[in-house]
Amino acid sequence: MNMPAADANRVLRVARPIDGLPVAEDFAVEPLPMPEIGDRELLVRTIYISIAPGVRPLLPYKGEAPDVAQGAGAGRVGGADDDVPNPTRIGIGERMRSGIVPSMSKFAGGTVGEVIQSRHPDYAPGDFVFGGRYCQLYEAIHGDASIKLDPAQLPIEADLGLLGRSAFTGWCGYRRVADPKAGETIVVSSAAGAVGMMVVQLAKREGLDVIGIASGASKCDFVQTLGARACIDRKAEDAGAALDRLAPAGVDIYFDNAGGFLQRPVFDRLKPFGRLIVCGMAAEYGGAEQSVLPTGTILGKRLRVQGFVVLDYEDDYPAFREEVVRLWREGSLAYRQQVYHGLEEVPQALADCLSGQSGGGKLLVQVSPDTSVGGRGP
Amino acid sequence: MNMPAADANRVLRVARPIDGLPVAEDFAVEPLPMPEIGDRELLVRTIYISIAPGVRPLLPYKGEAPDVAQGAGAGRVGGADDDVPNPTRIGIGERMRSGIVPSMSKFAGGTVGEVIQSRHPDYAPGDFVFGGRYCQLYEAIHGDASIKLDPAQLPIEADLGLLGRSAFTGWCGYRRVADPKAGETIVVSSAAGAVGMMVVQLAKREGLDVIGIASGASKCDFVQTLGARACIDRKAEDAGAALDRLAPAGVDIYFDNAGGFLQRPVFDRLKPFGRLIVCGMAAEYGGAEQSVLPTGTILGKRLRVQGFVVLDYEDDYPAFREEVVRLWREGSLAYRQQVYHGLEEVPQALADCLSGQSGGGKLLVQVSPDTSVGGRGP
């Protein structure tokens, strides 16, 4: 546990190019002056930081970066100063971000915390907010790009997990890209992860036949509690052979959060008019695995292969939030999270997220006491 | 010229597995009894036969077939008898088809001809019809799956060219799959071919910036007359380097009729949110070239890669026909065709179509005199 004194600020910076999975030495925890806030800004004590694989392609690579940099060339170019973060890359010496989104939108953040000072009329000290961009203990956050949380309604970390960007990613991919139909067979990789949890449950609710893929028996058990008819343990069995047994007629949708060597055996089992939703490629972000698709099969089977990034679905955030809160209150959305402690744990949490060496669910790092209702005290 | 006696029927059959491009010896022209027609059927003297690359993947392969068989596993399984053709394959000894579609739809055929006998109330001897399925001189055709032609309105071969399945393929891919927007840059391969001609002209009319790719200066000149801002001669220059010069900001849509080694340099230049429309892969049907796509780029740039087959757009045929006839009558649709002569020329025409060794435009084989208004007499 590394809970700071109330008046000390610290930040996690990128220290060097990273070789495959991150290790602690790739980063440095350094002191930082307490931020001074401007008009409509808040000084926030960070409590929870979201961990998600999508930030990995933005980090510097030792050697050549794999071709999966999100937002590359998308025209959302920020400044050189990381106060206006460059959306495509995090440079050496720059602050580690809590997510991939640099925009002013209300769902862009990757932390939740408590307001210490406010120069925004809608916020007061003691409020809890979602919206921090960085792995640092105290941050100046613009009140217009934050969401005030009600701890009596939902746990404050819900905006990183249940309502976080990973869950939103799963929702967007399922609702806006996959074109799912009742009765279809959907395969979801990294099904126990923060994206997969959402996709599995939405698909099950809407009458699809859901097959998960996860690493290890424990995660597979969890995926089946979410509603999957079956879950393939990729550590214990060949995914292609398992699919031949579980879905001999083939697969309509592969919602792929993993990429890498696992992709092709599922792709090869897509039915005509099947869809490969390229949502994430955690297996490839380190550079060790790569996947390629034969165009001939795409033509012969009239497949659709589509990549998407949650950045592009900002307008859908309210609809997502409304639906997920409703399902949660109905008690029909299961959820799992795993909490690491201290800024120094961010690299390990990210490595575990990328490698699947976690217990499944959403990964968070707690960096200061949760003083909210039901929170994890100091 | 191999114009038959009026009472002799002949058919082109597949004689052996084919190694790459077809040659004459892969087929055999054989006598066939004159068909007897049933109720609502027509006896038709075939005049023109359509040549299109999409039939190649249905033919038997010497060695392993490339993974581009259209309709594979699509559930449209026919019988063993080629009177009810198997939609996925043409077996050895079976009749060569004039196209890929075995359905009873009105746009399924690949020949036009003259009605000799009719047992259908809507047709009489002397009418011209579209709708034959085979490379044979006389065929029994169901009147309900045919279109009666008016030679005074359009040349009778228009239903194989201007209104044929290749043109319809280009129209469907452009109208239903590509999601084109004015101002976008579209690259069209095999741009002088029967599909490409349609796509280039539609895109130009609607304010897209069109760049064609074709083989040879003569075809490239033709493509520019269709409205392309530029046309890359793939025999004379590197397509990637040419695109860097012609479209330094990148490409929004690659409408790919060729596949093969040409695909990747264009794919690599797609902008974020770009689309690769996999319409045809003539370069790969012989098995010598193959293309694969890196999934990482699809994610990083949020691309959509979609294969489609015209079989699946039957309901759109009337809309296509209406639009193309209107454009043609306005004089705003250019067109080119090249005519071979005699059943024995079908293999060579198909080989030329697949290899790009033709003069561009739609390829047809004329197998009997065109006695229509303005027709090519005996």
GROMACS .gro file of C-alpha atoms in nm, chain A:
model
  378
    1MET     CA    1   0.000   0.000   0.000
    2ASN     CA    2   0.139   0.337  -0.100
    3MET     CA    3  -0.110   0.587   0.030
    4PRO     CA    4   0.033   0.937   0.008
    5ALA     CA    5   0.032   1.211   0.261
    6ALA     CA    6  -0.244   1.453   0.181
    7ASP     CA    7  -0.014   1.724   0.054
    8ALA     CA    8   0.228   1.520  -0.159
    9ASN     CA    9   0.179   1.475  -0.527
   10ARG     CA   10   0.348   1.209  -0.737
   11VAL     CA   11   0.324   1.097  -1.098
   12LEU     CA   12   0.417   0.792  -1.303
   13ARG     CA   13   0.633   0.878  -1.603
   14VAL     CA   14   0.752   0.667  -1.892
   15ALA     CA   15   1.125   0.609  -1.836
   16ARG     CA   16   1.242   0.418  -2.141
   17PRO     CA   17   1.128   0.226  -2.449
   18ILE     CA   18   0.944  -0.091  -2.358
   19ASP     CA   19   1.028  -0.439  -2.478
   20GLY     CA   20   0.711  -0.648  -2.498
   21LEU     CA   21   0.524  -0.654  -2.167
   22PRO     CA   22   0.592  -0.355  -1.939
   23VAL     CA   23   0.803  -0.397  -1.627
   24ALA     CA   24   0.846  -0.165  -1.331
   25GLU     CA   25   1.179  -0.032  -1.458
   26ASP     CA   26   1.012   0.104  -1.771
   27PHE     CA   27   0.852   0.369  -1.553
   28ALA     CA   28   0.951   0.607  -1.274
   29VAL     CA   29   0.740   0.746  -0.991
   30GLU     CA   30   0.843   1.106  -0.939
   31PRO     CA   31   0.734   1.396  -0.721
   32LEU     CA   32   0.522   1.660  -0.887
   33PRO     CA   33   0.415   2.003  -0.761
   34MET     CA   34   0.057   2.019  -0.647
   35PRO     CA   35  -0.141   2.146  -0.950
   36GLU     CA   36  -0.289   2.492  -0.946
   37ILE     CA   37  -0.633   2.501  -1.091
   38GLY     CA   38  -0.778   2.747  -1.336
   39ASP     CA   39  -1.130   2.867  -1.394
   40ARG     CA   40  -1.385   2.580  -1.411
   41GLU     CA   41  -1.120   2.336  -1.300
   42LEU     CA   42  -1.107   2.100  -1.004
   43LEU     CA   43  -0.819   1.975  -0.795
   44VAL     CA   44  -0.886   1.604  -0.757
   45ARG     CA   45  -0.723   1.344  -0.535
   46THR     CA   46  -0.700   1.034  -0.750
   47ILE     CA   47  -0.842   0.720  -0.589
   48TYR     CA   48  -0.874   0.458  -0.865
   49ILE     CA   49  -0.691   0.435  -1.199
   50SER     CA   50  -0.826   0.223  -1.483
   51ILE     CA   51  -0.597  -0.031  -1.647
   52ALA     CA   52  -0.674  -0.126  -2.008
   53PRO     CA   53  -0.466  -0.286  -2.284
   54GLY     CA   54  -0.539  -0.012  -2.539
   55VAL     CA   55  -0.281   0.219  -2.382
   56ARG     CA   56   0.004  -0.019  -2.463
   57PRO     CA   57   0.031   0.067  -2.837
   58LEU     CA   58   0.071   0.433  -2.741
   59LEU     CA   59   0.384   0.365  -2.536
   60PRO     CA   60   0.732   0.378  -2.686
   61TYR     CA   61   0.872   0.053  -2.821
   62LYS     CA   62   1.216  -0.090  -2.798
   63GLY     CA   63   1.251  -0.193  -3.159
   64GLU     CA   64   0.975  -0.152  -3.412
   65ALA     CA   65   0.624  -0.078  -3.292
   66PRO     CA   66   0.356  -0.321  -3.409
   67ASP     CA   67   0.111  -0.177  -3.655
   68VAL     CA   68  -0.172  -0.133  -3.410
   69ALA     CA   69  -0.129   0.224  -3.290
   70GLN     CA   70  -0.476   0.349  -3.218
   71GLY     CA   71  -0.572   0.675  -3.372
   72ALA     CA   72  -0.272   0.672  -3.601
   73GLY     CA   73  -0.316   0.942  -3.856
   74ALA     CA   74  -0.667   1.013  -3.742
   75GLY     CA   75  -0.607   1.382  -3.740
   76ARG     CA   76  -0.651   1.425  -3.365
   77VAL     CA   77  -0.306   1.564  -3.320
   78GLY     CA   78  -0.225   1.723  -2.987
   79GLY     CA   79   0.065   1.942  -2.889
   80ALA     CA   80   0.415   1.850  -2.784
   81ASP     CA   81   0.338   1.939  -2.423
   82ASP     CA   82   0.165   1.653  -2.251
   83ASP     CA   83  -0.076   1.893  -2.087
   84VAL     CA   84  -0.238   1.861  -2.430
   85PRO     CA   85  -0.153   1.501  -2.476
   86ASN     CA   86  -0.058   1.364  -2.812
   87PRO     CA   87  -0.332   1.114  -2.880
   88THR     CA   88  -0.118   0.881  -3.080
   89ARG     CA   89   0.189   0.833  -2.861
   90ILE     CA   90   0.320   0.879  -2.508
   91GLY     CA   91   0.683   0.989  -2.524
   92ILE     CA   92   0.967   0.907  -2.292
   93GLY     CA   93   0.954   1.138  -1.992
   94GLU     CA   94   0.584   1.206  -2.043
   95ARG     CA   95   0.321   1.117  -1.792
   96MET     CA   96   0.159   0.775  -1.814
   97ARG     CA   97  -0.202   0.812  -1.915
   98SER     CA   98  -0.496   0.634  -1.760
   99GLY     CA   99  -0.648   0.570  -2.099
  100ILE     CA  100  -0.625   0.644  -2.467
  101VAL     CA  101  -0.850   0.946  -2.495
  102PRO     CA  102  -0.722   1.302  -2.474
  103SER     CA  103  -1.045   1.477  -2.564
  104MET     CA  104  -1.259   1.709  -2.355
  105SER     CA  105  -1.550   1.466  -2.368
  106LYS     CA  106  -1.708   1.354  -2.045
  107PHE     CA  107  -1.611   0.993  -2.096
  108ALA     CA  108  -1.248   1.059  -2.178
  109GLY     CA  109  -1.099   1.005  -1.833
  110GLY     CA  110  -0.952   0.698  -1.676
  111THR     CA  111  -0.957   0.777  -1.305
  112VAL     CA  112  -1.201   0.854  -1.028
  113GLY     CA  113  -1.120   1.071  -0.731
  114GLU     CA  114  -1.237   1.319  -0.474
  115VAL     CA  115  -1.260   1.693  -0.529
  116ILE     CA  116  -1.022   1.882  -0.299
  117GLN     CA  117  -1.071   2.231  -0.442
  118SER     CA  118  -1.318   2.356  -0.699
  119ARG     CA  119  -1.335   2.659  -0.924
  120HIS     CA  120  -1.636   2.513  -1.104
  121PRO     CA  121  -1.989   2.604  -0.992
  122ASP     CA  122  -2.119   2.247  -1.018
  123TYR     CA  123  -1.858   2.089  -0.791
  124ALA     CA  124  -1.757   2.127  -0.428
  125PRO     CA  125  -1.487   1.969  -0.215
  126GLY     CA  126  -1.596   1.622  -0.108
  127ASP     CA  127  -1.763   1.543  -0.440
  128PHE     CA  128  -1.647   1.236  -0.622
  129VAL     CA  129  -1.570   1.267  -0.992
  130PHE     CA  130  -1.471   1.066  -1.294
  131GLY     CA  131  -1.239   1.223  -1.549
  132GLY     CA  132  -0.867   1.218  -1.466
  133ARG     CA  133  -0.625   1.156  -1.754
  134TYR     CA  134  -0.304   1.060  -1.579
  135CYS     CA  135  -0.145   0.818  -1.337
  136GLN     CA  136  -0.082   1.079  -1.072
  137LEU     CA  137  -0.204   1.139  -0.719
  138TYR     CA  138  -0.345   1.487  -0.759
  139GLU     CA  139  -0.464   1.623  -1.089
  140ALA     CA  140  -0.626   1.939  -1.219
  141ILE     CA  141  -0.934   1.832  -1.411
  142HIS     CA  142  -1.171   2.042  -1.615
  143GLY     CA  143  -1.514   2.031  -1.457
  144ASP     CA  144  -1.685   2.039  -1.796
  145ALA     CA  145  -1.510   1.717  -1.896
  146SER     CA  146  -1.593   1.531  -1.576
  147ILE     CA  147  -1.887   1.342  -1.438
  148LYS     CA  148  -2.001   1.395  -1.080
  149LEU     CA  149  -2.060   1.060  -0.914
  150ASP     CA  150  -2.324   0.965  -0.659
  151PRO     CA  151  -2.167   0.705  -0.428
  152ALA     CA  152  -2.509   0.622  -0.286
  153GLN     CA  153  -2.622   0.509  -0.628
  154LEU     CA  154  -2.325   0.316  -0.761
  155PRO     CA  155  -1.976   0.244  -0.624
  156ILE     CA  156  -1.748   0.527  -0.733
  157GLU     CA  157  -1.522   0.292  -0.928
  158ALA     CA  158  -1.817   0.189  -1.146
  159ASP     CA  159  -1.722   0.463  -1.389
  160LEU     CA  160  -1.397   0.281  -1.453
  161GLY     CA  161  -1.549  -0.065  -1.464
  162LEU     CA  162  -1.916  -0.120  -1.516
  163LEU     CA  163  -1.948   0.217  -1.692
  164GLY     CA  164  -1.587   0.254  -1.796
  165ARG     CA  165  -1.434   0.282  -2.135
  166SER     CA  166  -1.370  -0.090  -2.167
  167ALA     CA  167  -1.735  -0.165  -2.097
  168PHE     CA  168  -1.830   0.114  -2.337
  169THR     CA  169  -1.600  -0.039  -2.596
  170GLY     CA  170  -1.777  -0.372  -2.565
  171TRP     CA  171  -2.114  -0.203  -2.586
  172CYS     CA  172  -2.021  -0.001  -2.898
  173GLY     CA  173  -1.873  -0.299  -3.074
  174TYR     CA  174  -2.176  -0.510  -3.000
  175ARG     CA  175  -2.445  -0.245  -3.061
  176ARG     CA  176  -2.290  -0.044  -3.342
  177VAL     CA  177  -2.055  -0.273  -3.533
  178ALA     CA  178  -2.137  -0.643  -3.490
  179ASP     CA  179  -2.494  -0.640  -3.627
  180PRO     CA  180  -2.593  -0.933  -3.403
  181LYS     CA  181  -2.912  -1.132  -3.455
  182ALA     CA  182  -3.089  -1.369  -3.219
  183GLY     CA  183  -2.992  -1.727  -3.287
  184GLU     CA  184  -2.649  -1.641  -3.421
  185THR     CA  185  -2.335  -1.788  -3.271
  186ILE     CA  186  -2.090  -1.536  -3.131
  187VAL     CA  187  -1.741  -1.615  -3.008
  188VAL     CA  188  -1.580  -1.368  -2.768
  189SER     CA  189  -1.209  -1.376  -2.688
  190SER     CA  190  -1.072  -1.241  -2.359
  191ALA     CA  191  -1.427  -1.310  -2.251
  192ALA     CA  192  -1.351  -1.266  -1.881
  193GLY     CA  193  -1.200  -0.923  -1.940
  194ALA     CA  194  -1.364  -0.585  -1.905
  195VAL     CA  195  -1.477  -0.573  -2.269
  196GLY     CA  196  -1.568  -0.939  -2.294
  197MET     CA  197  -1.786  -0.934  -1.982
  198MET     CA  198  -2.011  -0.677  -2.144
  199VAL     CA  199  -2.031  -0.847  -2.483
  200VAL     CA  200  -2.104  -1.191  -2.340
  201GLN     CA  201  -2.389  -1.060  -2.127
  202LEU     CA  202  -2.548  -0.842  -2.394
  203ALA     CA  203  -2.533  -1.124  -2.647
  204LYS     CA  204  -2.679  -1.378  -2.406
  205ARG     CA  205  -2.966  -1.144  -2.313
  206GLU     CA  206  -3.054  -1.101  -2.679
  207GLY     CA  207  -3.071  -1.465  -2.770
  208LEU     CA  208  -2.734  -1.530  -2.927
  209ASP     CA  209  -2.547  -1.850  -2.866
  210VAL     CA  210  -2.233  -1.734  -2.684
  211ILE     CA  211  -1.900  -1.914  -2.671
  212GLY     CA  212  -1.623  -1.750  -2.472
  213ILE     CA  213  -1.250  -1.796  -2.490
  214ALA     CA  214  -1.038  -1.724  -2.182
  215SER     CA  215  -0.716  -1.832  -2.013
  216GLY     CA  216  -0.762  -2.084  -1.735
  217ALA     CA  217  -1.043  -2.279  -1.576
  218SER     CA  218  -1.130  -2.013  -1.321
  219LYS     CA  219  -1.190  -1.745  -1.582
  220CYS     CA  220  -1.382  -1.993  -1.796
  221ASP     CA  221  -1.610  -2.072  -1.505
  222PHE     CA  222  -1.673  -1.701  -1.461
  223VAL     CA  223  -1.753  -1.657  -1.831
  224GLN     CA  224  -2.014  -1.930  -1.807
  225THR     CA  225  -2.176  -1.757  -1.512
  226LEU     CA  226  -2.210  -1.455  -1.742
  227GLY     CA  227  -2.422  -1.663  -1.977
  228ALA     CA  228  -2.185  -1.822  -2.223
  229ARG     CA  229  -2.296  -2.170  -2.328
  230ALA     CA  230  -1.935  -2.277  -2.318
  231CYS     CA  231  -1.595  -2.124  -2.263
  232ILE     CA  232  -1.279  -2.253  -2.426
  233ASP     CA  233  -0.973  -2.253  -2.203
  234ARG     CA  234  -0.708  -2.150  -2.453
  235LYS     CA  235  -0.435  -2.273  -2.222
  236ALA     CA  236  -0.582  -2.622  -2.204
  237GLU     CA  237  -0.721  -2.691  -2.549
  238ASP     CA  238  -0.684  -2.603  -2.915
  239ALA     CA  239  -0.941  -2.336  -2.994
  240GLY     CA  240  -1.008  -2.465  -3.345
  241ALA     CA  241  -1.073  -2.820  -3.230
  242ALA     CA  242  -1.289  -2.695  -2.947
  243LEU     CA  243  -1.498  -2.487  -3.186
  244ASP     CA  244  -1.541  -2.783  -3.418
  245ARG     CA  245  -1.692  -2.965  -3.124
  246LEU     CA  246  -1.891  -2.676  -2.975
  247ALA     CA  247  -2.010  -2.508  -3.294
  248PRO     CA  248  -1.986  -2.757  -3.580
  249ALA     CA  249  -2.201  -2.535  -3.803
  250GLY     CA  250  -1.957  -2.248  -3.765
  251VAL     CA  251  -1.948  -1.903  -3.615
  252ASP     CA  252  -2.144  -1.593  -3.717
  253ILE     CA  253  -1.952  -1.330  -3.521
  254TYR     CA  254  -1.603  -1.332  -3.376
  255PHE     CA  255  -1.575  -1.047  -3.130
  256ASP     CA  256  -1.199  -1.041  -3.101
  257ASN     CA  257  -1.032  -0.873  -2.806
  258ALA     CA  258  -0.710  -1.072  -2.834
  259GLY     CA  259  -0.580  -1.094  -3.189
  260GLY     CA  260  -0.260  -1.292  -3.231
  261PHE     CA  261  -0.236  -1.662  -3.298
  262LEU     CA  262  -0.585  -1.725  -3.168
  263GLN     CA  263  -0.749  -1.520  -3.439
  264ARG     CA  264  -0.705  -1.740  -3.740
  265PRO     CA  265  -0.866  -2.062  -3.615
  266VAL     CA  266  -1.181  -1.869  -3.524
  267PHE     CA  267  -1.176  -1.668  -3.847
  268ASP     CA  268  -1.146  -1.990  -4.045
  269ARG     CA  269  -1.470  -2.110  -3.887
  270LEU     CA  270  -1.677  -1.804  -3.975
  271LYS     CA  271  -1.988  -1.883  -4.172
  272PRO     CA  272  -2.081  -1.697  -4.491
  273PHE     CA  273  -2.179  -1.339  -4.405
  274GLY     CA  274  -1.980  -1.372  -4.083
  275ARG     CA  275  -1.823  -1.076  -3.910
  276LEU     CA  276  -1.486  -1.038  -3.745
  277ILE     CA  277  -1.501  -0.746  -3.505
  278VAL     CA  278  -1.145  -0.631  -3.442
  279CYS     CA  279  -1.189  -0.469  -3.103
  280GLY     CA  280  -0.854  -0.525  -2.940
  281MET     CA  281  -0.533  -0.714  -2.998
  282ALA     CA  282  -0.374  -0.745  -2.658
  283ALA     CA  283  -0.177  -1.046  -2.778
  284GLU     CA  284  -0.012  -0.833  -3.046
  285TYR     CA  285   0.060  -0.510  -2.864
  286GLY     CA  286   0.389  -0.646  -2.736
  287GLY     CA  287   0.499  -0.738  -3.087
  288ALA     CA  288   0.548  -1.112  -3.036
  289GLU     CA  289   0.236  -1.233  -3.215
  290GLN     CA  290   0.083  -1.113  -3.538
  291SER     CA  291  -0.228  -1.203  -3.729
  292VAL     CA  292  -0.305  -1.179  -4.096
  293LEU     CA  293  -0.624  -1.259  -4.282
  294PRO     CA  294  -0.655  -1.416  -4.626
  295THR     CA  295  -0.856  -1.186  -4.850
  296GLY     CA  296  -0.979  -1.481  -5.054
  297THR     CA  297  -1.182  -1.613  -4.766
  298ILE     CA  298  -1.328  -1.268  -4.707
  299LEU     CA  299  -1.457  -1.269  -5.064
  300GLY     CA  300  -1.561  -1.632  -5.086
  301LYS     CA  301  -1.765  -1.616  -4.767
  302ARG     CA  302  -1.872  -1.250  -4.802
  303LEU     CA  303  -1.724  -1.166  -4.465
  304ARG     CA  304  -1.697  -0.828  -4.302
  305VAL     CA  305  -1.384  -0.750  -4.102
  306GLN     CA  306  -1.410  -0.426  -3.911
  307GLY     CA  307  -1.184  -0.249  -3.670
  308PHE     CA  308  -1.322   0.012  -3.438
  309VAL     CA  309  -1.197   0.236  -3.159
  310VAL     CA  310  -1.423   0.367  -2.888
  311LEU     CA  311  -1.294   0.721  -2.948
  312ASP     CA  312  -1.523   0.741  -3.247
  313TYR     CA  313  -1.847   0.671  -3.059
  314GLU     CA  314  -1.861   0.962  -2.817
  315ASP     CA  315  -2.218   1.047  -2.912
  316ASP     CA  316  -2.328   0.704  -2.798
  317TYR     CA  317  -2.204   0.745  -2.444
  318PRO     CA  318  -2.535   0.862  -2.292
  319ALA     CA  319  -2.724   0.570  -2.447
  320PHE     CA  320  -2.463   0.330  -2.316
  321ARG     CA  321  -2.476   0.478  -1.967
  322GLU     CA  322  -2.853   0.470  -1.954
  323GLU     CA  323  -2.870   0.106  -2.060
  324VAL     CA  324  -2.597  -0.019  -1.833
  325VAL     CA  325  -2.726   0.160  -1.525
  326ARG     CA  326  -3.070   0.016  -1.592
  327LEU     CA  327  -2.937  -0.338  -1.631
  328TRP     CA  328  -2.724  -0.301  -1.320
  329ARG     CA  329  -3.016  -0.182  -1.112
  330GLU     CA  330  -3.223  -0.472  -1.237
  331GLY     CA  331  -2.949  -0.696  -1.107
  332SER     CA  332  -2.898  -0.847  -1.450
  333LEU     CA  333  -2.540  -0.743  -1.513
  334ALA     CA  334  -2.269  -0.943  -1.342
  335TYR     CA  335  -1.937  -0.780  -1.283
  336ARG     CA  336  -1.589  -0.859  -1.153
  337GLN     CA  337  -1.294  -0.637  -1.073
  338GLN     CA  338  -0.946  -0.681  -0.937
  339VAL     CA  339  -0.771  -0.404  -0.748
  340TYR     CA  340  -0.396  -0.342  -0.732
  341HIS     CA  341  -0.251  -0.087  -0.489
  342GLY     CA  342  -0.015   0.204  -0.539
  343LEU     CA  343   0.119   0.397  -0.837
  344GLU     CA  344   0.414   0.158  -0.848
  345GLU     CA  345   0.174  -0.126  -0.930
  346VAL     CA  346   0.049   0.031  -1.252
  347PRO     CA  347   0.315  -0.137  -1.472
  348GLN     CA  348   0.245  -0.481  -1.325
  349ALA     CA  349  -0.130  -0.435  -1.358
  350LEU     CA  350  -0.086  -0.335  -1.721
  351ALA     CA  351   0.138  -0.634  -1.787
  352ASP     CA  352  -0.115  -0.868  -1.627
  353CYS     CA  353  -0.394  -0.711  -1.831
  354LEU     CA  354  -0.198  -0.759  -2.153
  355SER     CA  355  -0.087  -1.113  -2.082
  356GLY     CA  356  -0.410  -1.242  -1.930
  357GLN     CA  357  -0.223  -1.329  -1.611
  358SER     CA  358  -0.490  -1.171  -1.395
  359GLY     CA  359  -0.797  -1.321  -1.239
  360GLY     CA  360  -1.027  -1.177  -1.501
  361GLY     CA  361  -1.261  -0.884  -1.478
  362LYS     CA  362  -1.170  -0.519  -1.480
  363LEU     CA  363  -0.827  -0.425  -1.342
  364LEU     CA  364  -0.793  -0.112  -1.129
  365VAL     CA  365  -0.512   0.042  -0.930
  366GLN     CA  366  -0.609   0.215  -0.607
  367VAL     CA  367  -0.366   0.495  -0.521
  368SER     CA  368  -0.532   0.668  -0.225
  369PRO     CA  369  -0.804   0.590   0.027
  370ASP     CA  370  -1.158   0.548  -0.092
  371THR     CA  371  -1.357   0.760   0.152
  372SER     CA  372  -1.687   0.715  -0.029
  373VAL     CA  373  -1.986   0.521   0.105
  374GLY     CA  374  -1.877   0.159   0.117
  375GLY     CA  375  -1.533   0.256  -0.002
  376ARG     CA  376  -1.199   0.094   0.069
  377GLY     CA  377  -1.065   0.310   0.350
  378PRO     CA  378  -0.708   0.409   0.409
   0.00000   0.00000   0.00000
